[in-house]
XYZ file of C-alpha atoms in Angstrom:
226
model
C 9.239 -98.375 152.722
C 10.095 -100.895 155.334
C 13.798 -101.850 152.642
C 13.863 -97.959 153.486
C 13.781 -97.953 157.788
C 10.328 -96.549 157.086
C 7.464 -98.033 159.304
C 3.883 -97.258 157.992
C 2.666 -95.245 161.014
C 4.868 -92.793 159.869
C 3.212 -91.810 157.129
C 1.413 -87.853 157.822
C -1.428 -88.467 154.818
C -1.639 -89.603 151.375
C -3.080 -87.400 148.386
C -5.231 -88.604 145.983
C -4.980 -87.893 141.796
C -7.613 -88.919 140.672
C -9.776 -92.417 141.163
C -8.421 -94.774 138.934
C -8.106 -98.670 140.352
C -4.323 -98.495 140.638
C -3.898 -95.193 142.505
C -6.591 -95.966 144.756
C -7.334 -99.135 145.617
C -5.691 -99.403 148.876
C -6.675 -96.410 149.837
C -9.085 -96.602 151.819
C -7.099 -100.297 153.845
C -3.867 -97.962 153.850
C -6.199 -95.090 155.743
C -9.215 -96.605 158.174
C -6.895 -99.715 159.134
C -3.294 -97.577 159.669
C -6.073 -93.414 160.964
C -3.947 -91.813 158.429
C -6.093 -88.989 156.694
C -6.695 -89.431 152.896
C -6.847 -86.164 151.097
C -9.114 -85.890 147.319
C -11.202 -83.180 146.164
C -14.409 -84.195 146.831
C -15.062 -85.862 143.350
C -12.743 -88.564 143.749
C -13.523 -89.522 147.068
C -17.046 -89.612 145.424
C -15.315 -91.589 143.038
C -13.974 -93.947 145.197
C -16.731 -94.888 147.878
C -18.420 -95.591 143.738
C -15.364 -98.173 142.923
C -16.477 -101.457 142.919
C -13.164 -102.576 143.333
C -12.531 -100.094 146.617
C -13.400 -103.295 149.376
C -12.197 -100.876 152.217
C -13.887 -97.447 152.644
C -12.826 -93.999 153.387
C -15.009 -93.088 156.443
C -13.012 -90.725 159.410
C -9.681 -90.497 157.290
C -11.342 -89.005 154.522
C -10.015 -85.257 153.800
C -11.696 -83.166 151.746
C -10.119 -80.112 149.509
C -10.424 -78.587 146.694
C -8.608 -77.483 143.994
C -5.726 -74.038 144.174
C -6.383 -73.675 148.135
C -3.092 -74.742 149.278
C -3.878 -76.879 152.799
C -0.839 -77.987 155.019
C 0.267 -81.322 156.369
C 2.776 -80.574 158.991
C 5.462 -79.036 158.413
C 4.929 -78.726 154.000
C 2.677 -76.497 152.555
C 0.719 -78.497 149.246
C -1.991 -77.394 146.497
C -3.554 -79.222 144.267
C -4.266 -78.214 140.461
C -6.096 -79.882 137.428
C -4.387 -81.172 135.343
C -6.027 -82.905 131.920
C -7.383 -86.651 132.203
C -9.912 -89.483 131.909
C -10.124 -90.069 135.845
C -12.362 -88.097 137.447
C -11.036 -84.665 139.631
C -7.516 -84.825 138.537
C -4.655 -83.562 140.168
C -1.472 -82.542 140.536
C 0.576 -80.926 143.838
C 2.386 -78.585 144.363
C 4.765 -79.629 147.828
C 6.358 -76.478 149.152
C 9.149 -77.279 152.052
C 11.256 -74.019 153.387
C 12.508 -72.580 149.798
C 12.029 -75.152 148.231
C 8.711 -76.235 145.556
C 8.409 -80.061 144.483
C 5.304 -80.884 141.676
C 4.318 -83.921 141.257
C 2.510 -84.294 137.756
C 0.952 -87.473 136.312
C -1.597 -89.395 134.493
C -2.496 -86.166 132.279
C -2.688 -86.409 127.818
C -1.038 -82.901 127.640
C 0.933 -80.085 129.704
C -1.794 -77.309 129.914
C -1.037 -73.671 130.611
C -2.183 -74.578 134.155
C -0.053 -77.468 134.337
C 3.183 -75.327 133.281
C 2.422 -72.810 135.363
C 3.126 -75.073 137.979
C 5.677 -76.608 137.455
C 7.590 -73.432 136.281
C 8.121 -73.260 140.405
C 9.764 -76.295 140.706
C 12.542 -77.265 142.109
C 12.388 -80.805 141.882
C 9.930 -82.284 139.414
C 7.771 -85.886 139.074
C 6.973 -86.146 135.322
C 5.308 -88.790 133.295
C 6.781 -90.303 130.532
C 4.441 -93.070 130.536
C 4.809 -94.859 126.659
C 7.222 -94.625 123.416
C 5.164 -93.771 119.881
C 6.861 -96.534 118.300
C 6.774 -99.146 121.288
C 3.127 -98.360 121.600
C 1.880 -98.562 117.988
C 3.463 -101.261 117.304
C 1.958 -103.028 120.544
C -0.845 -105.305 121.368
C -2.985 -103.068 122.199
C -6.436 -102.941 120.486
C -6.524 -100.097 118.757
C -9.476 -98.461 120.797
C -7.010 -98.385 123.942
C -3.960 -97.184 121.705
C -6.581 -94.132 120.749
C -7.362 -93.455 125.170
C -3.464 -93.385 125.205
C -2.431 -90.933 122.601
C -6.086 -88.554 123.513
C -5.497 -85.221 124.860
C -6.855 -86.813 128.333
C -4.973 -90.158 128.103
C -1.155 -89.963 129.046
C 1.692 -88.227 128.010
C 4.542 -90.055 125.915
C 7.952 -89.591 126.344
C 8.512 -87.163 123.378
C 5.746 -84.707 124.642
C 7.503 -84.807 128.478
C 11.020 -84.304 126.320
C 9.863 -81.254 123.766
C 8.066 -79.728 126.860
C 10.645 -79.232 129.117
C 13.116 -78.766 126.571
C 11.194 -76.428 125.193
C 10.214 -74.257 128.795
C 12.065 -71.393 130.929
C 12.955 -73.744 134.096
C 14.983 -71.707 136.300
C 14.851 -73.857 139.510
C 15.130 -77.220 138.544
C 17.235 -79.461 139.338
C 16.145 -82.539 139.606
C 13.902 -84.940 137.470
C 12.196 -88.008 137.741
C 10.242 -89.943 135.053
C 6.867 -92.249 136.491
C 4.464 -93.580 135.087
C 6.241 -96.277 132.491
C 4.604 -98.778 130.764
C 5.022 -102.015 130.724
C 4.134 -102.796 127.556
C 4.968 -98.947 125.366
C 8.015 -98.145 127.284
C 11.794 -99.156 128.793
C 13.035 -97.260 131.182
C 16.568 -96.261 128.786
C 14.112 -95.500 125.963
C 12.439 -92.269 128.403
C 16.290 -91.394 130.476
C 17.202 -90.746 126.395
C 14.991 -89.600 124.712
C 14.310 -87.016 127.549
C 18.345 -86.814 127.695
C 18.329 -86.107 124.037
C 16.183 -83.284 124.353
C 17.219 -81.537 126.966
C 21.356 -81.355 125.875
C 20.206 -80.514 122.631
C 18.459 -76.972 124.052
C 22.356 -76.741 126.070
C 21.244 -78.648 129.077
C 24.306 -80.334 130.847
C 22.967 -83.455 132.240
C 24.211 -84.009 135.201
C 25.118 -81.067 136.225
C 22.629 -78.760 135.411
C 20.157 -81.210 136.226
C 20.477 -84.200 136.833
C 17.363 -86.951 135.423
C 16.592 -89.679 136.840
C 14.084 -92.940 135.877
C 11.666 -94.331 138.511
C 11.305 -98.000 138.174
C 8.040 -99.659 138.384
C 6.782 -102.555 139.988
C 9.654 -102.059 143.055
C 10.463 -99.136 144.706
C 13.223 -96.749 144.106
C 15.577 -95.312 145.554
C 15.371 -93.006 148.386
C 16.622 -89.442 147.576
C 17.292 -86.422 150.112
C 16.274 -83.437 148.518
């Protein structure tokens, strides 16, 4: 944010998708030290409070939301919706501003009917492309972890994301952002090539009808103005 010329104090709210540690570790610090509201379902807030690695617990900054119940942060209308994952009360977010809709769906083992219905409304979509199947199979992860990732409540592969996008009517979609790429089991070029090839195979003109971006892991992305 600093590199983009933005202040941490300019943030109006933090929305939590689930209670896995890579998503919640500093939520309490951000909310309590900077006074930023932290939004999550009641079960997610319970998971954050009980997690042994969250040193600063969420207190005054706690905001409880319910799935499928719209709420507002400034001019944005947000709706949390259920996604299939093995955390606690996992959600994605649909965010509406004026006539545009952004959908964020990450950490999900498959695309359910509910998720598909949300994505079908998106002008802009942030979607998980976590792993390449061959890299996962040949990689060094233990068998139980490979099984967890492949499970229908695990993570979404490049192929899963590509096949869904290529076979679904997405009349409004103009910008696609692939996210949550595994450091061990994926490469940005693999994710991009798999998705763009599938879209092109179904008649999408990538770069004309739709722009596809791969968000980097471990560093900020460039700034996007939508």
